[in-house]
Amino acid sequence: MSSGDTPISTRLSDMAAVREAFPILQQQMHGQPLIFLDSAASSQRPHHVIHALADYMSRYHANVHRGVYWLSEEATYAYEQAREKVAHFIGARRPEEIIFTRNTTEAINLVAYAWGDAHVQAGDRILLTLMEHHSNIVAWQLLAERRGAVLDYVTLDADGRLDLDSLDQLLTERTRIVAFTHQSNVLGTINPVATIAARAHAVGALVVVDGAQSVPHMPVNVAELGADFLAFSGHKMCGPTGVGVLWGRYDILSTMHPFLGGGSMISYVDEQRSTYADVPQRFEAGTPAIGEAIALGAAVDFLNGIGMDAIYHHEQELVQHALQQLATVPNLTLYGPRAAEQRGAALAFTLGNIHPHDIAAVLDQQGIAVRAGHHCTQPLHRLLDVPATVRASMYLYNTADELDRLVAGLAHVQRVLG
Ligand code: PLP
């Protein structure tokens, strides 16, 4: 470990040490300490992850699965180690169940093409929910267009939770796929994956879970989820951009046709036809994001060093604090469950008639980074009947003090714009 490295095991009770691990958090923004509240879009990275990527690039960069020389073997070893770390992190039965993709979006598209094109027929139904991110909508719309299928949507109750009665009404023997998010990136709602998966399996549907907002924030074990596929992104869990994960049940993956064709994913190629490599190589065509996958493995080490339980509990405390404090802000409408234990650390709100982009711009002047817009959930925003919201989203490095500064920042917004 070089001197730039952070010890992997950092306790959240020592918040100063945790924050020191993240170089970007040490800077000032517009003359104020940076308060980063946009981790749902992309989290920050600790030294440990930055170092892992730089170390690969500067010391053992080579292509994987190809060379017999030391550098390539070293790169291959580290890349496959990362796969094992990710497998262990989510309780996968075997590393071959981990496919490295570019991100959650690509992971979902992989299932839509490689499983969907083979199994979805005209008139079949694909069941989604009204709280999905566009990446868990559009991939299925494209599949529905290709195959002549129909999309259905589970509705939400007034608190932003899935209406499970509507799920039951929409689930039929024509439902081939049920795809839904584990945790909403806007409402924060945590969905009962195992319950939904059991009901979906009872009608013979495939269960695809979007874990982009859950895997970074809580312990996730695929054996307990009961799903068939889980998709998530490295860049939301302290890892780099450019690498994501599709976990899939081995018995399903091993029967699936490839998604992309090219080098590395074949067994034998002749002029007219090819045979394909085993899983996971069958789904990793071309040169993968080698350093990024290795650095994702380092992110997993970092998160394990802190402990996913500890991260979840820290965020629960932050959510409770935020709910209390935001309730004191006049004219603030918060979306999503009121009970902290039903939600994760993404808090979307509006403030009277002030445009969310203006709110975000005034907060930025105070060093506070939040996101404004529809957060890639236009159907949800139509349901909420607002074109846009402000979203403050937290991670392991945020503090209650920062939330107090957000609340003070909102008071300033109201003075300036209200
Ligand atoms: N699903 C959810 C719930 C998300 O929040 C996001 C990103 O914000 C995505 C999917 C897409 O992730 P990516 O852009 O990394 O593919």
Coordinates of C-alpha atoms and ligand atoms in Angstrom, one line a residue:
M1 CA 0.0 0.0 0.0
S2 CA 1.5 3.4 -1.0
S3 CA 1.5 6.4 1.3
G4 CA -1.4 7.9 -0.6
D5 CA -3.6 5.0 0.5
T6 CA -6.2 5.1 3.2
P7 CA -6.3 2.2 5.7
I8 CA -9.2 0.1 4.4
S9 CA -10.9 -0.3 7.7
T10 CA -12.2 3.1 8.7
R11 CA -14.9 3.5 11.2
L12 CA -17.8 5.8 10.5
S13 CA -17.6 7.0 14.1
D14 CA -14.3 8.6 13.0
M15 CA -15.9 10.8 10.4
A16 CA -12.9 13.0 10.1
A17 CA -10.8 10.0 8.9
V18 CA -13.6 8.8 6.6
R19 CA -13.8 12.2 5.0
E20 CA -10.0 12.5 4.7
A21 CA -10.1 9.3 2.6
F22 CA -11.9 11.3 -0.1
P23 CA -9.6 13.9 -1.6
I24 CA -12.4 15.8 -3.4
L25 CA -14.1 16.5 -0.2
Q26 CA -11.1 18.5 1.1
Q27 CA -11.8 21.4 -1.3
Q28 CA -13.7 24.6 -1.0
M29 CA -16.5 25.5 -3.4
H30 CA -17.2 29.2 -4.0
G31 CA -15.3 29.9 -0.8
Q32 CA -17.2 27.4 1.3
P33 CA -16.4 23.9 2.3
L34 CA -17.9 21.6 -0.3
I35 CA -21.0 19.8 0.7
F36 CA -21.6 17.0 -1.8
L37 CA -25.2 15.8 -1.8
D38 CA -25.4 14.2 -5.2
S39 CA -24.1 10.7 -4.6
A40 CA -27.2 9.1 -6.1
A41 CA -26.0 10.5 -9.4
S42 CA -22.4 9.5 -8.8
S43 CA -20.5 9.0 -5.6
Q44 CA -17.0 10.3 -4.8
R45 CA -14.0 8.0 -4.7
P46 CA -11.5 7.4 -1.8
H47 CA -7.7 7.4 -2.3
H48 CA -7.8 3.7 -2.1
V49 CA -9.8 3.4 -5.3
I50 CA -7.9 6.2 -7.1
H51 CA -4.6 4.5 -6.2
A52 CA -5.9 1.0 -7.4
L53 CA -6.7 2.5 -10.9
A54 CA -3.4 4.5 -11.0
D55 CA -1.4 1.5 -9.9
Y56 CA -2.9 -0.7 -12.7
M57 CA -2.2 2.0 -15.3
S58 CA 1.3 2.8 -14.1
R59 CA 2.5 -0.7 -13.2
Y60 CA 0.7 -3.6 -14.9
H61 CA -1.5 -2.3 -17.7
A62 CA -2.0 -5.0 -20.4
N63 CA -4.9 -6.7 -22.0
V64 CA -6.6 -9.5 -20.1
H65 CA -7.2 -13.2 -21.0
R66 CA -4.8 -12.9 -24.0
G67 CA -1.1 -12.7 -23.2
V68 CA 1.2 -15.3 -21.6
Y69 CA 3.6 -12.6 -20.4
W70 CA 3.8 -11.4 -16.8
L71 CA 2.0 -8.0 -17.3
S72 CA -1.0 -9.7 -19.0
E73 CA -1.2 -12.4 -16.4
E74 CA -1.0 -9.9 -13.6
A75 CA -3.8 -7.8 -15.2
T76 CA -5.9 -10.9 -15.7
Y77 CA -5.4 -12.0 -12.2
A78 CA -6.4 -8.6 -10.8
Y79 CA -9.4 -8.4 -13.1
E80 CA -10.7 -11.9 -12.1
Q81 CA -10.0 -11.1 -8.4
A82 CA -12.3 -8.1 -8.8
R83 CA -15.0 -10.4 -10.1
E84 CA -14.6 -12.6 -7.1
K85 CA -14.7 -9.6 -4.7
V86 CA -18.0 -8.4 -6.3
A87 CA -19.4 -11.9 -6.2
H88 CA -18.6 -12.2 -2.5
F89 CA -19.9 -8.7 -1.8
I90 CA -23.4 -9.6 -3.0
G91 CA -23.4 -13.2 -1.9
A92 CA -23.3 -14.7 -5.5
R93 CA -22.8 -18.5 -5.5
R94 CA -20.0 -18.3 -8.0
P95 CA -17.9 -15.6 -9.7
E96 CA -19.1 -16.6 -13.1
E97 CA -22.4 -15.1 -12.1
I98 CA -20.8 -11.6 -12.3
I99 CA -20.7 -10.0 -15.7
F100 CA -18.8 -6.7 -16.0
T101 CA -20.8 -4.2 -18.0
R102 CA -20.3 -0.5 -18.5
N103 CA -23.0 0.5 -16.0
T104 CA -26.5 -0.4 -14.8
T105 CA -28.0 0.7 -18.0
E106 CA -26.0 -1.7 -20.1
A107 CA -26.6 -4.5 -17.6
I108 CA -30.4 -4.1 -18.0
N109 CA -30.1 -3.8 -21.8
L110 CA -28.1 -7.0 -21.8
V111 CA -30.9 -8.9 -20.2
A112 CA -33.5 -7.3 -22.5
Y113 CA -31.7 -8.4 -25.6
A114 CA -30.1 -11.7 -24.6
W115 CA -33.0 -13.1 -22.6
G116 CA -35.9 -10.9 -23.8
D117 CA -35.4 -11.4 -27.5
A118 CA -35.4 -15.2 -27.0
H119 CA -38.4 -15.5 -24.6
V120 CA -40.8 -12.6 -25.1
Q121 CA -43.5 -13.1 -27.7
A122 CA -46.1 -10.9 -29.3
G123 CA -48.8 -10.1 -26.7
D124 CA -46.6 -10.9 -23.7
R125 CA -46.4 -8.4 -20.9
I126 CA -43.5 -6.7 -19.2
L127 CA -44.3 -5.3 -15.7
L128 CA -42.5 -2.2 -14.5
T129 CA -43.3 0.3 -11.8
L130 CA -44.0 4.0 -12.0
M131 CA -40.9 4.8 -9.9
E132 CA -38.3 3.4 -12.4
H133 CA -35.3 5.2 -13.8
H134 CA -35.4 5.6 -17.5
S135 CA -32.7 2.9 -17.9
N136 CA -35.2 0.4 -16.4
I137 CA -38.0 1.7 -18.8
V138 CA -36.5 2.4 -22.2
A139 CA -34.6 -0.9 -22.5
W140 CA -37.9 -2.7 -22.0
Q141 CA -39.8 -0.4 -24.4
L142 CA -37.2 -1.3 -27.1
L143 CA -37.7 -5.0 -26.3
A144 CA -41.5 -4.5 -26.4
E145 CA -41.2 -2.8 -29.8
R146 CA -39.0 -5.6 -31.2
R147 CA -41.2 -8.4 -29.9
G148 CA -44.7 -6.8 -29.9
A149 CA -45.1 -7.0 -26.2
V150 CA -47.0 -4.6 -23.9
L151 CA -45.7 -2.7 -20.8
D152 CA -47.7 -2.5 -17.6
Y153 CA -46.9 -0.3 -14.6
V154 CA -47.4 -0.9 -10.9
T155 CA -48.8 2.3 -9.3
L156 CA -47.7 4.0 -6.1
D157 CA -49.6 4.9 -3.0
A158 CA -49.7 8.5 -1.7
D159 CA -46.5 7.9 0.3
G160 CA -44.5 6.8 -2.7
R161 CA -44.5 3.1 -2.0
L162 CA -45.4 0.4 -4.5
D163 CA -49.1 -0.5 -4.4
L164 CA -48.8 -4.3 -4.1
D165 CA -52.5 -4.8 -4.9
S166 CA -51.9 -3.2 -8.3
L167 CA -49.0 -5.6 -8.7
D168 CA -51.2 -8.5 -8.1
Q169 CA -53.8 -7.2 -10.5
L170 CA -51.3 -6.7 -13.3
L171 CA -49.4 -10.0 -12.8
T172 CA -50.8 -12.6 -15.2
E173 CA -49.6 -15.7 -16.9
R174 CA -48.7 -13.4 -19.9
T175 CA -46.2 -11.5 -17.7
R176 CA -42.8 -12.6 -18.9
I177 CA -40.6 -10.1 -17.0
V178 CA -41.0 -8.1 -13.8
A179 CA -38.4 -5.4 -13.6
F180 CA -38.2 -2.9 -10.7
T181 CA -35.9 -0.9 -8.7
H182 CA -34.7 -2.0 -5.2
Q183 CA -34.5 1.6 -4.1
S184 CA -36.0 4.7 -5.8
N185 CA -33.5 7.3 -6.8
V186 CA -36.1 10.0 -6.2
L187 CA -38.5 8.9 -3.5
G188 CA -35.9 6.9 -1.6
T189 CA -38.5 4.1 -1.3
I190 CA -37.0 0.7 -0.5
N191 CA -39.1 -2.0 -2.2
P192 CA -39.8 -5.4 -0.8
V193 CA -37.8 -7.3 -3.4
A194 CA -38.3 -10.8 -2.0
T195 CA -42.1 -10.4 -1.8
I196 CA -42.4 -9.1 -5.3
A197 CA -40.0 -11.7 -6.7
A198 CA -42.0 -14.5 -5.1
R199 CA -45.2 -13.2 -6.6
A200 CA -43.6 -12.8 -10.0
H201 CA -42.1 -16.2 -10.0
A202 CA -45.5 -17.7 -9.1
V203 CA -46.7 -16.7 -12.6
G204 CA -43.5 -17.8 -14.2
A205 CA -42.0 -14.3 -14.8
L206 CA -38.3 -13.4 -14.9
V207 CA -37.3 -11.0 -12.1
V208 CA -34.9 -8.2 -12.9
V209 CA -33.9 -5.9 -10.1
D210 CA -32.3 -2.5 -10.6
G211 CA -29.8 -2.3 -7.7
A212 CA -28.1 1.0 -8.7
Q213 CA -29.4 2.7 -5.5
S214 CA -29.4 -0.2 -3.1
V215 CA -26.1 -2.1 -3.6
P216 CA -24.0 1.0 -2.6
H217 CA -26.0 1.8 0.5
M218 CA -27.1 -1.4 2.3
P219 CA -26.1 -5.0 2.6
V220 CA -27.5 -6.9 -0.4
N221 CA -27.4 -10.6 -0.7
V222 CA -28.7 -12.1 -3.9
A223 CA -29.7 -15.4 -2.3
E224 CA -32.1 -13.4 0.0
L225 CA -33.4 -11.2 -2.8
G226 CA -34.9 -14.1 -4.7
A227 CA -34.4 -12.3 -8.1
D228 CA -33.0 -13.7 -11.3
F229 CA -30.9 -10.6 -12.2
L230 CA -29.5 -7.7 -10.4
A231 CA -27.9 -4.7 -12.1
F232 CA -25.7 -1.9 -10.5
S233 CA -23.0 0.7 -11.3
G234 CA -19.5 1.0 -10.0
H235 CA -19.5 4.8 -10.0
K236 CA -22.3 5.0 -7.4
M237 CA -20.4 2.8 -4.9
C238 CA -17.1 4.6 -4.6
G239 CA -15.8 3.0 -7.8
P240 CA -14.9 4.5 -11.2
T241 CA -17.2 5.3 -14.1
G242 CA -17.1 2.9 -17.0
V243 CA -17.8 -0.3 -15.1
G244 CA -21.0 -1.8 -13.9
V245 CA -22.3 -5.2 -12.9
L246 CA -24.9 -7.7 -14.0
W247 CA -25.4 -10.5 -11.6
G248 CA -27.5 -13.3 -13.0
R249 CA -28.4 -16.8 -11.9
Y250 CA -25.9 -19.1 -13.5
D251 CA -28.5 -21.6 -14.7
I252 CA -30.2 -18.7 -16.6
L253 CA -27.1 -17.0 -17.9
S254 CA -25.6 -20.2 -19.2
T255 CA -28.6 -20.8 -21.5
M256 CA -28.6 -17.2 -22.9
H257 CA -27.4 -16.1 -26.3
P258 CA -24.7 -13.4 -26.5
F259 CA -25.6 -9.7 -26.3
L260 CA -22.6 -8.3 -28.2
G261 CA -20.4 -10.2 -30.6
G262 CA -16.6 -9.8 -31.0
G263 CA -13.3 -10.9 -29.5
S264 CA -13.1 -12.7 -26.2
M265 CA -16.6 -14.0 -26.2
I266 CA -16.1 -16.8 -28.7
S267 CA -15.1 -20.4 -28.5
Y268 CA -14.6 -21.0 -32.2
V269 CA -15.2 -18.7 -35.3
D270 CA -15.5 -19.9 -38.8
E271 CA -16.6 -17.9 -41.8
Q272 CA -20.3 -18.5 -41.4
R273 CA -20.9 -19.2 -37.7
S274 CA -19.3 -19.1 -34.3
T275 CA -19.6 -20.9 -31.1
Y276 CA -19.4 -19.0 -27.9
A277 CA -17.4 -18.9 -24.7
D278 CA -18.8 -19.9 -21.4
V279 CA -20.3 -17.5 -19.0
P280 CA -19.1 -14.8 -18.0
Q281 CA -16.8 -14.3 -21.1
R282 CA -19.7 -14.9 -23.4
F283 CA -21.1 -11.6 -22.2
E284 CA -17.9 -9.6 -22.1
A285 CA -17.2 -9.0 -25.8
G286 CA -14.1 -6.9 -26.7
T287 CA -11.6 -5.4 -24.3
P288 CA -13.3 -4.7 -21.0
A289 CA -12.8 -1.7 -18.6
I290 CA -9.9 -3.5 -17.0
G291 CA -8.5 -0.9 -14.6
E292 CA -12.0 0.3 -13.7
A293 CA -13.1 -3.3 -12.8
I294 CA -10.0 -3.7 -10.7
A295 CA -10.7 -0.3 -9.0
L296 CA -14.3 -1.4 -8.4
G297 CA -12.8 -4.4 -6.5
A298 CA -10.9 -1.8 -4.5
A299 CA -14.1 0.0 -3.8
V300 CA -15.7 -3.2 -2.6
D301 CA -12.7 -3.6 -0.2
F302 CA -13.2 -0.1 1.0
L303 CA -16.9 -0.6 1.6
N304 CA -16.3 -3.9 3.3
G305 CA -13.7 -2.2 5.5
I306 CA -16.3 0.2 6.8
G307 CA -19.1 -2.4 6.7
M308 CA -22.3 -2.2 4.8
D309 CA -24.4 -2.5 8.0
A310 CA -22.6 0.5 9.4
I311 CA -23.1 2.4 6.2
Y312 CA -26.8 1.6 6.2
H313 CA -27.2 2.6 9.8
H314 CA -25.3 5.9 9.3
E315 CA -27.5 6.8 6.4
Q316 CA -30.6 5.9 8.3
E317 CA -29.6 8.4 11.0
L318 CA -28.9 11.0 8.3
V319 CA -32.3 10.4 6.8
Q320 CA -34.0 10.7 10.2
H321 CA -32.2 14.0 10.8
A322 CA -33.0 15.3 7.3
L323 CA -36.7 14.4 7.7
Q324 CA -36.9 16.3 10.9
Q325 CA -35.0 19.3 9.7
L326 CA -36.7 19.6 6.3
A327 CA -40.1 19.5 8.0
T328 CA -39.2 22.9 9.6
V329 CA -38.7 24.5 6.2
P330 CA -41.8 26.5 5.1
N331 CA -43.4 25.6 1.8
L332 CA -41.2 22.5 1.4
T333 CA -42.9 19.5 -0.1
L334 CA -41.0 16.3 0.4
Y335 CA -41.7 13.2 -1.8
G336 CA -41.5 9.6 -0.7
P337 CA -42.2 7.7 2.5
R338 CA -42.2 9.7 5.8
A339 CA -40.8 6.7 7.8
A340 CA -37.0 6.7 7.7
E341 CA -36.9 2.9 7.8
Q342 CA -38.9 2.6 4.5
R343 CA -36.5 4.8 2.6
G344 CA -32.9 5.3 1.7
A345 CA -30.9 8.5 1.6
A346 CA -32.3 10.2 -1.5
L347 CA -34.6 13.1 -0.6
A348 CA -36.5 14.9 -3.4
F349 CA -38.5 18.0 -2.7
T350 CA -39.9 21.2 -4.1
L351 CA -39.9 24.6 -2.4
G352 CA -43.1 26.6 -3.1
N353 CA -43.0 27.9 -6.7
I354 CA -39.3 28.3 -6.9
H355 CA -37.8 26.5 -9.8
P356 CA -35.6 23.5 -8.7
H357 CA -32.8 24.7 -11.0
D358 CA -32.8 28.1 -9.4
I359 CA -32.7 26.4 -5.9
A360 CA -29.8 24.2 -7.0
A361 CA -27.9 27.2 -8.4
V362 CA -28.3 29.3 -5.2
L363 CA -27.2 26.3 -3.1
D364 CA -24.2 25.8 -5.3
Q365 CA -23.1 29.4 -4.5
Q366 CA -23.1 28.2 -0.9
G367 CA -20.9 25.2 -1.7
I368 CA -23.8 22.8 -1.6
A369 CA -24.1 20.4 -4.6
V370 CA -27.6 19.0 -5.2
R371 CA -29.3 17.8 -8.3
A372 CA -32.3 19.4 -9.9
G373 CA -34.5 18.1 -12.7
H374 CA -36.5 14.9 -13.3
H375 CA -33.6 12.6 -12.3
C376 CA -34.3 10.4 -15.3
T377 CA -37.8 9.5 -14.0
Q378 CA -40.2 11.5 -16.2
P379 CA -43.2 9.0 -15.6
L380 CA -42.7 9.4 -11.8
H381 CA -42.5 13.2 -12.1
R382 CA -45.7 13.2 -14.1
L383 CA -47.4 11.1 -11.4
L384 CA -46.1 13.6 -8.7
D385 CA -47.4 16.3 -11.0
V386 CA -44.2 18.4 -10.9
P387 CA -41.9 18.9 -13.9
A388 CA -38.8 18.8 -11.6
T389 CA -37.6 18.4 -8.1
V390 CA -34.5 19.1 -6.1
R391 CA -32.7 16.0 -4.9
A392 CA -30.3 15.9 -1.9
S393 CA -28.7 12.4 -1.8
M394 CA -26.3 11.2 0.9
Y395 CA -23.6 8.7 1.3
L396 CA -21.3 7.4 4.0
Y397 CA -19.2 10.6 4.0
N398 CA -22.1 13.0 4.7
T399 CA -22.8 14.4 8.2
A400 CA -25.8 15.8 10.1
D401 CA -23.9 19.2 10.1
E402 CA -24.0 19.2 6.3
L403 CA -27.8 18.7 6.4
D404 CA -28.1 21.6 8.8
R405 CA -26.2 23.7 6.3
L406 CA -28.5 22.5 3.5
V407 CA -31.5 23.7 5.6
A408 CA -29.8 27.0 6.3
G409 CA -29.1 27.2 2.6
L410 CA -32.7 26.7 1.7
A411 CA -33.7 29.6 4.1
H412 CA -31.2 31.7 2.1
V413 CA -32.8 30.5 -1.2
Q414 CA -36.2 31.7 0.1
R415 CA -34.8 35.1 1.1
V416 CA -33.2 35.5 -2.3
L417 CA -35.9 34.0 -4.6
G418 CA -39.0 33.3 -2.5
Ligands
PLP1 N1 -31.2 3.0 -12.0 C1 -31.3 3.9 -11.0 C2 -32.3 3.6 -9.9 C3 -30.4 5.0 -11.0 O1 -30.5 5.8 -10.0 C4 -29.5 5.1 -12.1 C5 -28.6 6.3 -12.1 O2 -28.9 7.3 -11.6 C6 -29.5 4.2 -13.1 C7 -30.4 3.1 -13.0 C8 -28.6 4.3 -14.3 O3 -27.3 4.1 -13.9 P1 -26.1 4.3 -14.9 O4 -26.3 5.7 -15.5 O5 -24.9 4.1 -14.1 O6 -26.3 3.2 -15.9

